[in-house]
Amino acid sequence: MNANQKPNRYQNTSHQTLKLQAGQTNDTSAHDLSMNKNLLSPSGLEMPATDSIQTLGAFDWKHTINETYFDLEVSFRQPNKFSGFLQHAKLLEIGVSHYHANTVHYNRGRQSSGYIDDSILITFPMTGDVRFTQKGRQLTSKPGQFFIELSSLPYEFYHLHEASLYVIKVPLVLLTPQMAL
């Protein structure tokens, strides 16, 4: 499959909201996602369906990424050949998204903590390798692995080839009461 083809099992859900029913949980203690591939498969994390997928070019992709996550510098190796799509849903204040795109580079510049959008992103590559750098640490995340990004600190995130991933965005304000200072 090339970047201009859309997988037929993915459907666009931009700006739709999911609600968790009282008493429903999806608790798992498994950290090795490679042993439980259905946990984040399209059948394991269903997004509400709509009729069609909207493929975005470079200009629209920048806008969509900044609206979905937070302010990022977005650059492309070949902007005129870029193609991607993003599905997004909210579970109360937690954002869940599925993203599929060809080569793209993100840079989060120096930010001060205390911004209204301070969040963590938990990123799960499904296809393709993703590279990430923050606080002097570099990693390459492959399908079946995950990593955590802190929005309040500068970082660099990119993939050199087509990639699909799930991202969970959790506002830090939801985690602060759970953390010991």
mmCIF file of N, CA and C in Angstrom, residues 60-122:
data_model
loop_
_atom_site.group_PDB
_atom_site.id
_atom_site.type_symbol
_atom_site.label_atom_id
_atom_site.label_comp_id
_atom_site.label_asym_id
_atom_site.label_seq_id
_atom_site.Cartn_x
_atom_site.Cartn_y
_atom_site.Cartn_z
ATOM 1 N N ASP A 60 -3.670 21.208 5.189
ATOM 2 C CA ASP A 60 -4.752 20.782 6.079
ATOM 3 C C ASP A 60 -4.240 19.890 7.204
ATOM 4 N N TRP A 61 -3.187 19.112 6.924
ATOM 5 C CA TRP A 61 -2.618 18.241 7.954
ATOM 6 C C TRP A 61 -2.061 19.073 9.110
ATOM 7 N N LYS A 62 -1.328 20.139 8.802
ATOM 8 C CA LYS A 62 -0.781 21.010 9.855
ATOM 9 C C LYS A 62 -1.899 21.527 10.753
ATOM 10 N N HIS A 63 -2.960 22.024 10.148
ATOM 11 C CA HIS A 63 -4.091 22.569 10.910
ATOM 12 C C HIS A 63 -4.742 21.478 11.771
ATOM 13 N N THR A 64 -4.980 20.317 11.190
ATOM 14 C CA THR A 64 -5.645 19.226 11.901
ATOM 15 C C THR A 64 -4.807 18.733 13.073
ATOM 16 N N ILE A 65 -3.506 18.578 12.886
ATOM 17 C CA ILE A 65 -2.618 18.133 13.967
ATOM 18 C C ILE A 65 -2.638 19.137 15.118
ATOM 19 N N ASN A 66 -2.546 20.429 14.811
ATOM 20 C CA ASN A 66 -2.551 21.455 15.859
ATOM 21 C C ASN A 66 -3.895 21.538 16.570
ATOM 22 N N GLU A 67 -4.985 21.303 15.876
ATOM 23 C CA GLU A 67 -6.311 21.294 16.498
ATOM 24 C C GLU A 67 -6.501 20.060 17.385
ATOM 25 N N THR A 68 -5.977 18.928 16.963
ATOM 26 C CA THR A 68 -6.190 17.671 17.679
ATOM 27 C C THR A 68 -5.292 17.546 18.904
ATOM 28 N N TYR A 69 -4.035 17.938 18.799
ATOM 29 C CA TYR A 69 -3.085 17.740 19.890
ATOM 30 C C TYR A 69 -2.748 19.059 20.577
ATOM 31 N N PHE A 70 -1.855 19.840 20.008
ATOM 32 C CA PHE A 70 -1.446 21.150 20.511
ATOM 33 C C PHE A 70 -0.520 21.747 19.476
ATOM 34 N N ASP A 71 -0.036 22.971 19.735
ATOM 35 C CA ASP A 71 0.805 23.657 18.751
ATOM 36 C C ASP A 71 2.106 22.901 18.508
ATOM 37 N N LEU A 72 2.311 22.536 17.255
ATOM 38 C CA LEU A 72 3.517 21.843 16.816
ATOM 39 C C LEU A 72 3.976 22.435 15.505
ATOM 40 N N GLU A 73 5.289 22.466 15.303
ATOM 41 C CA GLU A 73 5.819 22.764 13.971
ATOM 42 C C GLU A 73 5.721 21.471 13.183
ATOM 43 N N VAL A 74 5.095 21.533 12.019
ATOM 44 C CA VAL A 74 4.915 20.344 11.182
ATOM 45 C C VAL A 74 5.633 20.593 9.866
ATOM 46 N N SER A 75 6.510 19.670 9.470
ATOM 47 C CA SER A 75 7.205 19.819 8.189
ATOM 48 C C SER A 75 7.185 18.488 7.441
ATOM 49 N N PHE A 76 7.389 18.591 6.140
ATOM 50 C CA PHE A 76 7.256 17.449 5.247
ATOM 51 C C PHE A 76 8.468 17.375 4.335
ATOM 52 N N ARG A 77 8.899 16.170 4.016
ATOM 53 C CA ARG A 77 9.993 15.984 3.071
ATOM 54 C C ARG A 77 9.545 16.427 1.680
ATOM 55 N N GLN A 78 8.337 16.042 1.274
ATOM 56 C CA GLN A 78 7.773 16.424 -0.024
ATOM 57 C C GLN A 78 6.329 16.881 0.197
ATOM 58 N N PRO A 79 6.129 18.163 0.554
ATOM 59 C CA PRO A 79 4.786 18.638 0.888
ATOM 60 C C PRO A 79 3.749 18.396 -0.206
ATOM 61 N N ASN A 80 4.153 18.502 -1.465
ATOM 62 C CA ASN A 80 3.191 18.334 -2.557
ATOM 63 C C ASN A 80 2.774 16.874 -2.745
ATOM 64 N N LYS A 81 3.492 15.931 -2.128
ATOM 65 C CA LYS A 81 3.138 14.511 -2.233
ATOM 66 C C LYS A 81 2.611 13.948 -0.916
ATOM 67 N N PHE A 82 2.435 14.817 0.086
ATOM 68 C CA PHE A 82 1.976 14.341 1.391
ATOM 69 C C PHE A 82 0.513 13.917 1.337
ATOM 70 N N SER A 83 0.204 12.857 2.068
ATOM 71 C CA SER A 83 -1.167 12.383 2.198
ATOM 72 C C SER A 83 -1.326 11.731 3.567
ATOM 73 N N GLY A 84 -2.421 12.036 4.238
ATOM 74 C CA GLY A 84 -2.674 11.422 5.533
ATOM 75 C C GLY A 84 -4.124 11.578 5.935
ATOM 76 N N PHE A 85 -4.532 10.818 6.941
ATOM 77 C CA PHE A 85 -5.854 11.017 7.525
ATOM 78 C C PHE A 85 -5.775 10.802 9.022
ATOM 79 N N LEU A 86 -6.697 11.429 9.740
ATOM 80 C CA LEU A 86 -6.726 11.382 11.190
ATOM 81 C C LEU A 86 -8.165 11.176 11.633
ATOM 82 N N GLN A 87 -8.377 10.185 12.483
ATOM 83 C CA GLN A 87 -9.666 9.956 13.120
ATOM 84 C C GLN A 87 -9.506 10.370 14.574
ATOM 85 N N HIS A 88 -10.524 10.982 15.148
ATOM 86 C CA HIS A 88 -10.398 11.467 16.517
ATOM 87 C C HIS A 88 -11.721 11.322 17.240
ATOM 88 N N ALA A 89 -11.655 10.898 18.489
ATOM 89 C CA ALA A 89 -12.835 10.804 19.344
ATOM 90 C C ALA A 89 -12.413 11.238 20.744
ATOM 91 N N LYS A 90 -13.383 11.620 21.565
ATOM 92 C CA LYS A 90 -13.087 12.015 22.944
ATOM 93 C C LYS A 90 -13.838 11.103 23.892
ATOM 94 N N LEU A 91 -13.136 10.685 24.931
ATOM 95 C CA LEU A 91 -13.719 9.954 26.045
ATOM 96 C C LEU A 91 -13.632 10.903 27.231
ATOM 97 N N LEU A 92 -14.720 11.633 27.470
ATOM 98 C CA LEU A 92 -14.734 12.720 28.443
ATOM 99 C C LEU A 92 -13.650 13.719 28.042
ATOM 100 N N GLU A 93 -12.591 13.897 28.841
ATOM 101 C CA GLU A 93 -11.541 14.860 28.491
ATOM 102 C C GLU A 93 -10.337 14.212 27.818
ATOM 103 N N ILE A 94 -10.384 12.907 27.658
ATOM 104 C CA ILE A 94 -9.264 12.167 27.077
ATOM 105 C C ILE A 94 -9.497 11.991 25.582
ATOM 106 N N GLY A 95 -8.513 12.386 24.781
ATOM 107 C CA GLY A 95 -8.612 12.250 23.334
ATOM 108 C C GLY A 95 -8.014 10.929 22.875
ATOM 109 N N VAL A 96 -8.685 10.286 21.937
ATOM 110 C CA VAL A 96 -8.198 9.046 21.336
ATOM 111 C C VAL A 96 -8.193 9.265 19.834
ATOM 112 N N SER A 97 -7.056 9.026 19.203
ATOM 113 C CA SER A 97 -7.001 9.251 17.761
ATOM 114 C C SER A 97 -6.240 8.136 17.057
ATOM 115 N N HIS A 98 -6.595 7.966 15.802
ATOM 116 C CA HIS A 98 -5.880 7.058 14.909
ATOM 117 C C HIS A 98 -5.391 7.899 13.751
ATOM 118 N N TYR A 99 -4.157 7.702 13.376
ATOM 119 C CA TYR A 99 -3.477 8.558 12.412
ATOM 120 C C TYR A 99 -2.764 7.670 11.418
ATOM 121 N N HIS A 100 -2.833 8.037 10.160
ATOM 122 C CA HIS A 100 -2.118 7.315 9.098
ATOM 123 C C HIS A 100 -1.563 8.362 8.139
ATOM 124 N N ALA A 101 -0.244 8.360 7.930
ATOM 125 C CA ALA A 101 0.370 9.383 7.068
ATOM 126 C C ALA A 101 1.691 8.882 6.514
ATOM 127 N N ASN A 102 2.109 9.521 5.410
ATOM 128 C CA ASN A 102 3.451 9.238 4.918
ATOM 129 C C ASN A 102 4.430 10.148 5.655
ATOM 130 N N THR A 103 5.638 10.313 5.190
ATOM 131 C CA THR A 103 6.720 10.984 5.905
ATOM 132 C C THR A 103 6.315 12.360 6.439
ATOM 133 N N VAL A 104 6.543 12.562 7.736
ATOM 134 C CA VAL A 104 6.231 13.845 8.372
ATOM 135 C C VAL A 104 7.137 14.017 9.600
ATOM 136 N N HIS A 105 7.392 15.278 9.956
ATOM 137 C CA HIS A 105 8.279 15.628 11.067
ATOM 138 C C HIS A 105 7.565 16.648 11.944
ATOM 139 N N TYR A 106 7.573 16.411 13.273
ATOM 140 C CA TYR A 106 6.943 17.324 14.232
ATOM 141 C C TYR A 106 8.005 17.824 15.194
ATOM 142 N N ASN A 107 7.890 19.096 15.565
ATOM 143 C CA ASN A 107 8.800 19.681 16.531
ATOM 144 C C ASN A 107 7.974 20.491 17.521
ATOM 145 N N ARG A 108 8.135 20.188 18.791
ATOM 146 C CA ARG A 108 7.481 20.951 19.853
ATOM 147 C C ARG A 108 8.565 21.827 20.444
ATOM 148 N N GLY A 109 8.462 23.140 20.226
ATOM 149 C CA GLY A 109 9.463 24.075 20.721
ATOM 150 C C GLY A 109 9.406 24.228 22.221
ATOM 151 N N ARG A 110 10.290 25.065 22.739
ATOM 152 C CA ARG A 110 10.333 25.288 24.180
ATOM 153 C C ARG A 110 9.004 25.871 24.644
ATOM 154 N N GLN A 111 8.378 25.187 25.572
ATOM 155 C CA GLN A 111 7.105 25.611 26.138
ATOM 156 C C GLN A 111 7.279 25.782 27.641
ATOM 157 N N SER A 112 6.459 26.614 28.229
ATOM 158 C CA SER A 112 6.453 26.740 29.683
ATOM 159 C C SER A 112 5.360 25.847 30.231
ATOM 160 N N SER A 113 5.606 25.245 31.393
ATOM 161 C CA SER A 113 4.551 24.445 31.996
ATOM 162 C C SER A 113 3.449 25.382 32.468
ATOM 163 N N GLY A 114 2.287 24.856 32.679
ATOM 164 C CA GLY A 114 1.164 25.665 33.100
ATOM 165 C C GLY A 114 0.274 26.103 31.959
ATOM 166 N N TYR A 115 0.624 25.748 30.720
ATOM 167 C CA TYR A 115 -0.253 26.055 29.595
ATOM 168 C C TYR A 115 -1.536 25.263 29.751
ATOM 169 N N ILE A 116 -2.608 25.780 29.217
ATOM 170 C CA ILE A 116 -3.893 25.107 29.308
ATOM 171 C C ILE A 116 -3.877 23.745 28.623
ATOM 172 N N ASP A 117 -2.970 23.546 27.667
ATOM 173 C CA ASP A 117 -2.937 22.278 26.932
ATOM 174 C C ASP A 117 -1.859 21.315 27.423
ATOM 175 N N ASP A 118 -1.289 21.549 28.629
ATOM 176 C CA ASP A 118 -0.294 20.609 29.139
ATOM 177 C C ASP A 118 -0.912 19.223 29.217
ATOM 178 N N SER A 119 -0.294 18.287 28.519
ATOM 179 C CA SER A 119 -0.834 16.935 28.394
ATOM 180 C C SER A 119 0.305 15.947 28.245
ATOM 181 N N ILE A 120 -0.053 14.680 28.341
ATOM 182 C CA ILE A 120 0.848 13.633 27.889
ATOM 183 C C ILE A 120 0.183 12.981 26.686
ATOM 184 N N LEU A 121 1.001 12.542 25.758
ATOM 185 C CA LEU A 121 0.526 11.748 24.632
ATOM 186 C C LEU A 121 1.142 10.366 24.784
ATOM 187 N N ILE A 122 0.316 9.350 24.739
ATOM 188 C CA ILE A 122 0.789 7.973 24.754
ATOM 189 C C ILE A 122 0.616 7.470 23.326
#
